[in-house]
Every structure is written in structure tokens, then in C-alpha cells.
Amino acid sequence: PWHEKESAGLSSLAPAASAQGQPLRIGLVGNIYQLKGADIILACARDAKARKLPLHFSIIGSCTQSAALEKLGVHVSGPYQQGELKERLDAAAPHAIFLASTWPETYSYVLSEIWQHGYFPIAFDLGAPAERIRATGKGALIDVKLMENAPAINDRLLELIA
């Protein structure tokens, strides 16, 4: 099946370890607009700042909320060309990649690329990305009931990668 092929070699896939006292780096990949979780990421960044959580969000790509996110200290790299993702991911050095899509995607090429480059994905338990993560066991899921609760999402991110 497809998941055996694409997840081959990922048997030890886990979130990257964070140094003691350092913030956990959460990456987001692609063109992040409303359906891809732009508003969720903005709410999570606001909550992390307000509660002084050890979370740092970084967008490898672009976002419709870029200006507001950058004011909160979120790095937005800007668009990238095919073939540049690994270099951009390695520069951002995320502990995990959050797929914050709010609708049931039918596949997610970004998930395939994340796995290909050895990064740990976290997604809402929704659509094909969730099915693929569940089938391979390579990543983690966040209950969709938390989708509109930024503090709960941040708490879950911390729990999953701390």
C-alpha cells in the first residue's frame, strides 16, 4: 500500500529534542490561508505570547496573516521554490511540523514532503492527513474539537513534543 512505501525508513520518526530551557519550534509549511489554519496559527501565537509559553512558530512559506504574525515574533520565510523545502526546513530547525488545515484534505503533498525530509508531523484528526498519520504511526493528531481553542492546541503541542 501507499503508506508502506512513503513511510519506509521512518521507523524512528519522532519530534526533535529541545535543549533544556529552549522554546519548542513549531513549523508550518506552504501557503497558509484561512482553510489551511491561518487564523488558528494567529490565535495560537497570541496565546503563546500571552501565557509566555515556550513555543515558537515559524512559517516556511507564506501566510495571509503574515503581518500580524510577524508582530508576534513568528518568522514567515516567504514563498519557496520546489526543491528548496529541505533547506528551508533545516534552517528553521523545527521540532515538529503542524498541519493546521481546518478542512478534510484529500491527500496533502506537504505531509509526504515532511516525511521525506524526516520531520515529525502533527495534524488535526481530519481528512487524509490524519488517515495517513494513523496508518503509518508517523506523527501525532490533535482532536478536531480543539480546533477553535488556541490554549488547548498549544497545550497539546507542548504535550506532544516536550
Tab-separated table of C-alpha atoms in Angstrom:
chain	number	residue	atom	x	y	z
A	1	PRO	CA	0.000	0.000	0.000
A	2	TRP	CA	0.957	3.657	-0.463
A	3	HIS	CA	1.681	4.275	3.226
A	4	GLU	CA	4.232	1.469	3.411
A	5	LYS	CA	6.202	2.970	0.542
A	6	GLU	CA	6.092	6.596	1.646
A	7	SER	CA	6.822	5.893	5.285
A	8	ALA	CA	9.649	3.421	4.613
A	9	GLY	CA	12.695	4.305	6.652
A	10	LEU	CA	10.738	6.386	9.143
A	11	SER	CA	10.613	3.790	11.893
A	12	SER	CA	12.363	6.110	14.339
A	13	LEU	CA	10.481	9.266	13.379
A	14	ALA	CA	9.883	11.362	16.491
A	15	PRO	CA	9.811	15.066	17.360
A	16	ALA	CA	13.263	16.600	17.542
A	17	ALA	CA	14.524	17.074	21.077
A	18	SER	CA	14.619	20.570	22.550
A	19	ALA	CA	17.523	21.767	24.659
A	20	GLN	CA	16.649	22.413	28.302
A	21	GLY	CA	15.011	25.830	28.650
A	22	GLN	CA	14.774	26.421	24.901
A	23	PRO	CA	11.419	27.028	23.186
A	24	LEU	CA	9.846	24.282	21.155
A	25	ARG	CA	9.881	25.254	17.481
A	26	ILE	CA	6.709	24.509	15.535
A	27	GLY	CA	6.982	24.779	11.760
A	28	LEU	CA	4.152	25.261	9.305
A	29	VAL	CA	4.726	24.609	5.621
A	30	GLY	CA	3.213	26.056	2.464
A	31	ASN	CA	0.780	28.817	1.630
A	32	ILE	CA	-1.162	29.136	4.874
A	33	TYR	CA	-4.548	30.762	4.304
A	34	GLN	CA	-7.792	30.505	6.264
A	35	LEU	CA	-8.660	26.893	5.347
A	36	LYS	CA	-5.036	25.886	5.978
A	37	GLY	CA	-5.200	27.309	9.508
A	38	ALA	CA	-4.013	30.941	9.251
A	39	ASP	CA	-6.471	32.145	11.890
A	40	ILE	CA	-5.650	29.199	14.157
A	41	ILE	CA	-1.935	29.909	13.970
A	42	LEU	CA	-2.536	33.577	14.732
A	43	ALA	CA	-4.651	32.643	17.764
A	44	CYS	CA	-2.020	30.117	18.908
A	45	ALA	CA	0.791	32.673	18.542
A	46	ARG	CA	-1.224	35.223	20.542
A	47	ASP	CA	-1.947	32.672	23.251
A	48	ALA	CA	1.687	31.539	23.413
A	49	LYS	CA	2.815	35.142	23.841
A	50	ALA	CA	0.114	35.979	26.410
A	51	ARG	CA	0.881	32.878	28.510
A	52	LYS	CA	4.647	33.119	27.899
A	53	LEU	CA	4.692	29.544	26.618
A	54	PRO	CA	7.947	28.036	25.364
A	55	LEU	CA	6.571	27.773	21.815
A	56	HIS	CA	7.953	29.468	18.727
A	57	PHE	CA	6.043	29.264	15.451
A	58	SER	CA	7.776	29.556	12.095
A	59	ILE	CA	6.119	29.511	8.698
A	60	ILE	CA	8.145	28.045	5.881
A	61	GLY	CA	6.191	29.663	3.089
A	62	SER	CA	3.615	32.419	3.165
A	63	CYS	CA	0.521	33.273	5.167
A	64	THR	CA	-2.469	35.556	4.810
A	65	GLN	CA	-1.861	36.639	8.432
A	66	SER	CA	1.873	37.365	7.905
A	67	ALA	CA	1.859	40.965	9.161
A	68	ALA	CA	0.001	40.133	12.388
A	69	LEU	CA	2.103	37.002	12.940
A	70	GLU	CA	5.399	38.818	12.433
A	71	LYS	CA	4.343	41.392	15.064
A	72	LEU	CA	4.059	38.452	17.472
A	73	GLY	CA	7.553	37.232	16.603
A	74	VAL	CA	6.537	34.489	14.176
A	75	HIS	CA	9.062	34.105	11.374
A	76	VAL	CA	7.497	33.906	7.897
A	77	SER	CA	10.077	32.879	5.305
A	78	GLY	CA	8.022	33.752	2.241
A	79	PRO	CA	7.335	31.623	-0.822
A	80	TYR	CA	9.853	28.980	-1.807
A	81	GLN	CA	10.542	27.066	-4.995
A	82	GLN	CA	10.135	23.336	-5.388
A	83	GLY	CA	13.363	21.747	-4.252
A	84	GLU	CA	14.059	24.416	-1.587
A	85	LEU	CA	11.913	22.968	1.186
A	86	LYS	CA	14.575	20.795	2.837
A	87	GLU	CA	16.983	23.740	3.030
A	88	ARG	CA	14.247	25.972	4.474
A	89	LEU	CA	13.182	23.338	6.990
A	90	ASP	CA	16.748	22.717	8.086
A	91	ALA	CA	17.277	26.479	8.542
A	92	ALA	CA	14.135	26.783	10.690
A	93	ALA	CA	15.044	23.579	12.586
A	94	PRO	CA	11.507	22.828	13.812
A	95	HIS	CA	10.935	20.178	16.438
A	96	ALA	CA	7.694	19.288	14.638
A	97	ILE	CA	5.556	20.451	11.720
A	98	PHE	CA	1.945	21.434	12.401
A	99	LEU	CA	-0.539	20.831	9.589
A	100	ALA	CA	-3.259	23.192	10.796
A	101	SER	CA	-5.723	22.613	7.963
A	102	THR	CA	-9.333	23.133	9.052
A	103	TRP	CA	-10.957	21.080	6.299
A	104	PRO	CA	-10.679	17.402	5.348
A	105	GLU	CA	-7.944	17.440	2.722
A	106	THR	CA	-7.941	14.588	0.239
A	107	TYR	CA	-4.181	13.902	0.263
A	108	SER	CA	-1.559	16.511	1.368
A	109	TYR	CA	1.647	16.579	-0.621
A	110	VAL	CA	3.149	18.643	2.204
A	111	LEU	CA	2.789	15.647	4.527
A	112	SER	CA	4.688	13.492	2.025
A	113	GLU	CA	7.449	16.097	1.841
A	114	ILE	CA	7.625	16.408	5.637
A	115	TRP	CA	8.096	12.660	5.932
A	116	GLN	CA	10.578	12.621	3.056
A	117	HIS	CA	12.749	15.146	4.911
A	118	GLY	CA	12.470	13.327	8.249
A	119	TYR	CA	10.270	15.763	10.170
A	120	PHE	CA	7.528	14.854	12.646
A	121	PRO	CA	4.023	15.966	11.543
A	122	ILE	CA	1.176	16.963	13.839
A	123	ALA	CA	-2.265	17.446	12.287
A	124	PHE	CA	-5.870	17.792	13.295
A	125	ASP	CA	-7.656	14.428	13.264
A	126	LEU	CA	-9.356	15.293	9.993
A	127	GLY	CA	-9.216	14.032	6.411
A	128	ALA	CA	-6.463	12.230	4.537
A	129	PRO	CA	-3.502	13.629	6.510
A	130	ALA	CA	-4.965	12.161	9.708
A	131	GLU	CA	-5.705	8.862	7.978
A	132	ARG	CA	-2.148	8.686	6.646
A	133	ILE	CA	-0.586	9.565	10.010
A	134	ARG	CA	-2.780	7.000	11.758
A	135	ALA	CA	-1.990	4.307	9.153
A	136	THR	CA	1.773	4.800	9.450
A	137	GLY	CA	2.017	5.808	13.100
A	138	LYS	CA	4.432	8.518	11.917
A	139	GLY	CA	3.210	11.700	13.570
A	140	ALA	CA	0.564	12.817	16.028
A	141	LEU	CA	-3.015	14.029	15.899
A	142	ILE	CA	-4.956	16.762	17.668
A	143	ASP	CA	-8.678	16.291	18.287
A	144	VAL	CA	-10.753	18.462	15.945
A	145	LYS	CA	-12.837	19.544	18.958
A	146	LEU	CA	-9.850	21.693	19.956
A	147	MET	CA	-9.730	23.485	16.598
A	148	GLU	CA	-11.160	26.744	17.922
A	149	ASN	CA	-9.370	26.624	21.266
A	150	ALA	CA	-5.864	28.043	20.858
A	151	PRO	CA	-4.841	27.462	24.502
A	152	ALA	CA	-5.842	23.789	24.225
A	153	ILE	CA	-3.990	23.433	20.896
A	154	ASN	CA	-0.846	24.962	22.397
A	155	ASP	CA	-1.107	22.733	25.454
A	156	ARG	CA	-1.431	19.688	23.175
A	157	LEU	CA	1.562	20.791	21.060
A	158	LEU	CA	3.639	21.121	24.218
A	159	GLU	CA	2.445	17.730	25.425
A	160	LEU	CA	3.261	16.047	22.114
A	161	ILE	CA	6.784	17.382	21.685
A	162	ALA	CA	8.045	18.252	25.140
